Amino acid sequence: MATRGHGGTPRPGRRTRAAVVLAGLLLCAGCEDSLGQPPPRPAGPPAVAACLTGSGDLIADVDNDGRPDRITDPSRHGARLTVTFGTGSPRERTVTARELADRPGKRQRYVRAVVADFDQDGWSDLAVVAGGAQAGDDPVPPRVAELRLGPFSGTGRSRRTVRLDLGATRDIAVADYNHDRYPDLAAYTYAGDGVYVSEARLGDPRTGLGADTRAYTTDAGAAGYDPPARLPHTGLTPFYPGCGTR
């Protein structure tokens, strides 16, 4: 029960503390809003036809503003992914995988992200994995493992997010395992006791990426964290034409 003065009204100190709490809640809400809203729901296909440059960069309209964006990842593991929004325009700006991870993801020790149209609806999707370092023999799952179905914003927000059933995944890449028209996801995952494996999540027209089938899981062949230069079956080439070849 609140402490009251002799007149039956709350003491000034109590009112001051309540005001401070309310101000803090409003400030926190403002912080969440600072990341903005997801892009508007598409009314049709993108104005920009997705394609690959000669250097392997993906050109696509990922945020539904009608301008081409450029997706680059020289690491091939999702570690150095960047998206340049409005490439070539006066409003061009580049964001990193960490900036695309949204508030829970960007606080993590590592962030990995890849972009592809996993559900083949015409809009590029964003897969994000973020977490802390593995400690000991038991796998530590990532804090964030999500597929944000496109279009998505410059802070990685979309109107539909699907949680991915990934284990202790450290690296990810777009891949082609079963040679259909849906891009797949390759994951480099800690299985425990110092052993890493390569896993697959197959592209799916309903959820973007399906559950683990275990059909493509292979031992990485190394003790400790030592990812290969390129994860198995990875690359965007099977899913996109070269720019200027349509």
XYZ file of N, CA, C and O in Angstrom, residues 108-212:
420
model
N 24.957 -8.908 -29.657
C 25.655 -10.182 -29.530
C 27.109 -10.083 -29.991
O 27.487 -9.155 -30.706
N 27.891 -11.083 -29.590
C 29.325 -11.073 -29.925
C 29.543 -11.224 -31.433
O 30.415 -10.583 -32.009
N 28.761 -12.091 -32.054
C 28.903 -12.259 -33.505
C 27.537 -12.131 -34.162
O 26.500 -12.442 -33.561
N 27.529 -11.655 -35.401
C 26.318 -11.558 -36.212
C 26.648 -12.056 -37.607
O 27.675 -11.681 -38.182
N 25.798 -12.909 -38.141
C 25.928 -13.383 -39.513
C 24.603 -13.135 -40.228
O 23.528 -13.292 -39.631
N 24.663 -12.758 -41.496
C 23.436 -12.491 -42.250
C 23.657 -12.812 -43.721
O 24.763 -12.628 -44.250
N 22.610 -13.296 -44.369
C 22.630 -13.550 -45.807
C 21.299 -13.093 -46.391
O 20.289 -13.009 -45.685
N 21.300 -12.820 -47.700
C 20.099 -12.343 -48.392
C 19.856 -13.207 -49.619
O 20.777 -13.461 -50.410
N 18.622 -13.664 -49.791
C 18.184 -14.398 -50.985
C 16.662 -14.482 -50.940
O 16.044 -14.296 -49.884
N 16.062 -14.789 -52.065
C 14.604 -14.948 -52.128
C 14.277 -16.413 -51.850
O 14.003 -17.199 -52.756
N 14.285 -16.786 -50.562
C 14.154 -18.188 -50.185
C 12.791 -18.775 -50.537
O 12.685 -19.972 -50.818
N 11.733 -17.967 -50.485
C 10.402 -18.492 -50.800
C 9.982 -18.209 -52.240
O 8.879 -18.565 -52.648
N 10.857 -17.549 -52.998
C 10.629 -17.275 -54.421
C 9.304 -16.530 -54.670
O 8.578 -16.826 -55.617
N 9.043 -15.514 -53.839
C 7.874 -14.660 -54.079
C 8.256 -13.378 -54.801
O 7.425 -12.503 -55.008
N 9.547 -13.265 -55.171
C 10.032 -12.093 -55.872
C 10.752 -11.094 -54.987
O 11.466 -10.224 -55.488
N 10.614 -11.223 -53.654
C 11.222 -10.275 -52.719
C 12.340 -10.938 -51.935
O 12.200 -12.062 -51.452
N 13.459 -10.237 -51.799
C 14.624 -10.777 -51.107
C 14.361 -10.866 -49.608
O 13.816 -9.939 -48.994
N 14.768 -11.981 -49.016
C 14.594 -12.244 -47.590
C 15.937 -12.126 -46.877
O 17.003 -12.271 -47.491
N 15.884 -11.894 -45.568
C 17.087 -11.714 -44.761
C 17.145 -12.779 -43.679
O 16.248 -12.850 -42.827
N 18.182 -13.616 -43.704
C 18.417 -14.595 -42.639
C 19.495 -14.045 -41.711
O 20.543 -13.594 -42.172
N 19.237 -14.070 -40.399
C 20.152 -13.502 -39.405
C 20.410 -14.520 -38.301
O 19.464 -15.141 -37.786
N 21.678 -14.674 -37.940
C 22.076 -15.494 -36.796
C 23.011 -14.645 -35.944
O 23.946 -14.027 -36.464
N 22.750 -14.587 -34.638
C 23.597 -13.786 -33.747
C 23.663 -14.458 -32.390
O 22.657 -14.985 -31.897
N 24.843 -14.453 -31.767
C 24.984 -15.089 -30.468
C 26.335 -14.822 -29.844
O 27.100 -13.964 -30.293
N 26.636 -15.575 -28.800
C 27.901 -15.435 -28.096
C 28.843 -16.577 -28.415
O 28.510 -17.501 -29.166
N 30.026 -16.519 -27.825
C 31.039 -17.541 -28.080
C 30.657 -18.861 -27.417
O 29.961 -18.891 -26.394
N 31.089 -19.956 -28.016
C 30.899 -21.267 -27.411
C 31.842 -21.403 -26.214
O 33.001 -21.013 -26.279
N 31.327 -21.951 -25.133
C 32.132 -22.120 -23.929
C 31.943 -23.543 -23.423
O 30.850 -23.919 -22.993
N 32.995 -24.339 -23.499
C 32.904 -25.708 -23.045
C 32.438 -26.659 -24.130
O 32.359 -26.308 -25.301
N 32.095 -27.874 -23.726
C 31.742 -28.922 -24.682
C 30.298 -28.849 -25.159
O 29.962 -29.376 -26.216
N 29.414 -28.229 -24.386
C 27.999 -28.205 -24.738
C 27.685 -27.059 -25.683
O 28.108 -25.920 -25.463
N 26.925 -27.328 -26.759
C 26.586 -26.276 -27.717
C 25.735 -25.178 -27.075
O 24.844 -25.452 -26.272
N 26.034 -23.930 -27.449
C 25.254 -22.781 -26.997
C 24.502 -22.235 -28.206
O 25.117 -21.719 -29.139
N 23.171 -22.360 -28.231
C 22.423 -21.895 -29.410
C 22.509 -20.383 -29.564
O 22.750 -19.664 -28.587
N 22.330 -19.864 -30.771
C 22.386 -18.423 -30.978
C 21.240 -17.715 -30.277
O 20.161 -18.283 -30.075
N 21.476 -16.479 -29.890
C 20.422 -15.669 -29.266
C 19.337 -15.326 -30.283
O 18.156 -15.234 -29.946
N 19.744 -15.127 -31.539
C 18.808 -14.800 -32.613
C 19.069 -15.745 -33.775
O 20.220 -15.917 -34.193
N 18.036 -16.381 -34.288
C 18.112 -17.208 -35.496
C 16.785 -17.035 -36.215
O 15.803 -17.707 -35.890
N 16.749 -16.119 -37.175
C 15.488 -15.710 -37.786
C 15.614 -15.530 -39.285
O 16.677 -15.172 -39.793
N 14.484 -15.724 -39.947
C 14.337 -15.365 -41.350
C 13.318 -14.238 -41.420
O 12.163 -14.428 -41.044
N 13.764 -13.046 -41.862
C 12.850 -11.917 -42.042
C 12.449 -11.895 -43.513
O 13.254 -11.583 -44.393
N 11.201 -12.272 -43.776
C 10.721 -12.374 -45.155
C 10.541 -10.990 -45.752
O 9.977 -10.087 -45.125
N 11.050 -10.825 -46.971
C 11.099 -9.523 -47.602
C 9.755 -8.982 -48.036
O 8.772 -9.736 -48.150
N 9.766 -7.643 -48.249
C 10.904 -6.734 -48.147
C 11.270 -6.431 -46.690
O 10.459 -6.614 -45.787
N 12.525 -5.968 -46.485
C 12.982 -5.634 -45.142
C 13.649 -4.260 -45.151
O 14.105 -3.779 -46.181
N 13.692 -3.634 -43.984
C 14.180 -2.260 -43.862
C 15.685 -2.209 -43.622
O 16.341 -3.246 -43.481
N 16.207 -1.005 -43.498
C 17.625 -0.807 -43.224
C 18.037 -1.183 -41.819
O 19.227 -1.216 -41.511
N 17.069 -1.493 -40.950
C 17.371 -2.033 -39.629
C 17.001 -3.505 -39.532
O 16.988 -4.081 -38.446
N 16.664 -4.120 -40.674
C 16.378 -5.545 -40.709
C 14.964 -5.910 -40.307
O 14.681 -7.072 -40.025
N 14.063 -4.941 -40.307
C 12.690 -5.233 -39.904
C 11.827 -5.590 -41.106
O 11.934 -4.975 -42.171
N 10.988 -6.609 -40.917
C 10.061 -7.019 -41.963
C 8.695 -7.284 -41.342
O 8.550 -7.314 -40.121
N 7.698 -7.482 -42.185
C 6.338 -7.690 -41.681
C 6.081 -9.136 -41.265
O 5.072 -9.426 -40.627
N 6.983 -10.034 -41.602
C 6.818 -11.424 -41.186
C 8.178 -12.024 -40.874
O 9.093 -11.986 -41.699
N 8.313 -12.571 -39.678
C 9.560 -13.185 -39.233
C 9.309 -14.645 -38.872
O 8.343 -14.960 -38.174
N 10.189 -15.512 -39.354
C 10.105 -16.947 -39.071
C 11.324 -17.353 -38.254
O 12.460 -17.076 -38.648
N 11.090 -17.978 -37.118
C 12.215 -18.464 -36.300
C 12.810 -19.705 -36.947
O 12.084 -20.621 -37.350
N 14.139 -19.752 -37.028
C 14.838 -20.880 -37.628
C 15.269 -21.872 -36.550
O 15.760 -21.470 -35.489
N 15.106 -23.152 -36.840
C 15.448 -24.184 -35.857
C 16.917 -24.577 -35.993
O 17.269 -25.739 -36.166
N 17.782 -23.605 -35.879
C 19.217 -23.846 -35.996
C 19.811 -24.146 -34.626
O 19.375 -23.606 -33.607
N 20.827 -25.006 -34.617
C 21.558 -25.271 -33.390
C 22.567 -24.167 -33.123
O 22.318 -22.997 -33.403
N 23.704 -24.541 -32.584
C 24.740 -23.579 -32.223
C 25.479 -23.113 -33.477
O 26.661 -23.400 -33.686
N 24.775 -22.383 -34.317
C 25.289 -21.991 -35.634
C 26.162 -20.754 -35.532
O 25.798 -19.766 -34.902
N 27.301 -20.806 -36.219
C 28.236 -19.677 -36.199
C 28.307 -18.983 -37.555
O 28.450 -17.767 -37.623
N 28.210 -19.730 -38.659
C 28.328 -19.149 -39.996
C 27.201 -19.657 -40.878
O 26.747 -20.802 -40.726
N 26.764 -18.820 -41.830
C 25.695 -19.198 -42.750
C 26.017 -18.699 -44.149
O 26.802 -17.767 -44.326
N 25.401 -19.340 -45.158
C 25.587 -18.928 -46.544
C 24.411 -19.438 -47.368
O 23.781 -20.446 -47.010
N 24.117 -18.758 -48.465
C 23.102 -19.225 -49.409
C 23.687 -20.406 -50.175
O 24.854 -20.378 -50.595
N 22.877 -21.448 -50.369
C 23.388 -22.678 -50.977
C 22.348 -23.291 -51.902
O 21.192 -22.871 -51.944
N 22.785 -24.314 -52.652
C 21.889 -25.077 -53.527
C 22.149 -26.553 -53.273
O 23.078 -27.145 -53.824
N 21.331 -27.166 -52.423
C 21.513 -28.569 -52.077
C 20.706 -29.505 -52.969
O 21.216 -30.518 -53.444
N 19.432 -29.189 -53.173
C 18.562 -30.143 -53.869
C 18.204 -29.696 -55.286
O 17.353 -30.284 -55.937
N 18.850 -28.636 -55.753
C 18.787 -28.222 -57.162
C 17.365 -27.938 -57.652
O 17.027 -28.233 -58.791
N 16.550 -27.340 -56.781
C 15.269 -26.813 -57.245
C 15.395 -25.295 -57.349
O 16.491 -24.746 -57.264
N 14.279 -24.607 -57.536
C 14.370 -23.164 -57.763
C 14.439 -22.342 -56.478
O 14.586 -21.128 -56.524
N 14.368 -23.017 -55.310
C 14.380 -22.302 -54.032
C 15.790 -22.284 -53.432
O 16.384 -23.355 -53.214
N 16.332 -21.109 -53.125
C 17.631 -21.065 -52.447
C 17.563 -21.764 -51.089
O 16.536 -21.736 -50.409
N 18.658 -22.397 -50.708
C 18.767 -23.091 -49.426
C 19.754 -22.335 -48.533
O 20.447 -21.415 -48.971
N 19.824 -22.757 -47.283
C 20.750 -22.142 -46.326
C 21.731 -23.187 -45.828
O 21.323 -24.257 -45.351
N 23.030 -22.895 -45.951
C 24.070 -23.727 -45.355
C 24.451 -23.133 -44.002
O 24.578 -21.917 -43.858
N 24.616 -23.998 -42.997
C 24.936 -23.545 -41.647
C 26.134 -24.332 -41.111
O 26.174 -25.561 -41.203
N 27.101 -23.605 -40.573
C 28.279 -24.207 -39.929
C 28.004 -24.187 -38.428
O 27.954 -23.117 -37.802
N 27.800 -25.367 -37.834
C 27.194 -25.478 -36.511
C 28.053 -26.305 -35.566
O 28.623 -27.328 -35.951
N 28.121 -25.861 -34.318
C 28.850 -26.598 -33.290
C 27.973 -27.721 -32.744
O 26.874 -27.488 -32.236
N 28.469 -28.964 -32.855
C 27.703 -30.128 -32.411
C 28.056 -30.559 -30.994
O 27.387 -31.422 -30.419
N 29.115 -29.996 -30.426
C 29.563 -30.369 -29.088
C 30.865 -31.141 -29.115
O 31.266 -31.694 -30.149
N 31.561 -31.143 -27.975
C 32.828 -31.880 -27.829
C 33.859 -31.461 -28.868
O 34.647 -32.280 -29.357
N 33.841 -30.186 -29.256
C 34.830 -29.654 -30.191
C 34.560 -29.946 -31.650
O 35.371 -29.616 -32.506
N 33.406 -30.558 -31.970
C 33.100 -30.974 -33.339
C 32.120 -30.002 -33.986
O 31.091 -29.658 -33.406
N 32.449 -29.596 -35.219
C 31.557 -28.759 -36.022
C 31.025 -29.562 -37.208
O 31.713 -30.446 -37.729
N 29.806 -29.241 -37.626
C 29.194 -29.901 -38.774
C 28.616 -28.848 -39.711
O 28.344 -27.709 -39.317
N 28.419 -29.242 -40.973
C 27.709 -28.416 -41.947
C 26.297 -28.962 -42.091
O 26.110 -30.169 -42.268
N 25.309 -28.082 -41.973
C 23.909 -28.481 -42.059
C 23.208 -27.709 -43.167
O 23.727 -26.710 -43.664
N 22.005 -28.143 -43.512
C 21.218 -27.472 -44.552
C 19.803 -27.210 -44.065
O 19.233 -28.024 -43.326
N 19.259 -26.067 -44.480
C 17.829 -25.789 -44.366
C 17.353 -25.462 -45.775
O 17.886 -24.546 -46.414
N 16.386 -26.212 -46.268
C 15.974 -26.098 -47.658
C 14.941 -24.989 -47.837
O 14.070 -24.785 -46.989
N 15.038 -24.297 -48.984
C 14.076 -23.264 -49.306
C 12.670 -23.813 -49.383
O 12.454 -24.955 -49.819
N 11.698 -22.999 -48.956
C 10.316 -23.470 -48.869
C 9.368 -22.345 -49.279
O 9.531 -21.210 -48.816
N 8.375 -22.621 -50.133
C 7.489 -21.557 -50.605
C 6.563 -20.999 -49.524
O 6.049 -19.890 -49.673
N 6.354 -21.731 -48.422
C 5.447 -21.267 -47.366
C 6.184 -20.569 -46.235
O 5.759 -19.511 -45.782
N 7.267 -21.162 -45.765
C 7.970 -20.615 -44.600
C 9.312 -19.999 -44.951
O 9.995 -19.501 -44.060
N 9.700 -20.015 -46.202
C 11.001 -19.478 -46.603
C 12.099 -20.510 -46.467
O 12.813 -20.807 -47.422
N 12.253 -21.080 -45.283
C 13.222 -22.150 -45.043
C 12.555 -23.233 -44.209
O 11.860 -22.939 -43.229
N 12.769 -24.488 -44.583
C 12.144 -25.594 -43.885
C 12.942 -26.066 -42.688
O 13.993 -25.521 -42.345
N 12.444 -27.110 -42.051
C 13.114 -27.699 -40.895
C 14.312 -28.533 -41.339
O 14.486 -28.833 -42.522
N 15.133 -28.910 -40.378
C 16.324 -29.714 -40.658
C 15.916 -31.123 -41.081
O 15.195 -31.819 -40.352
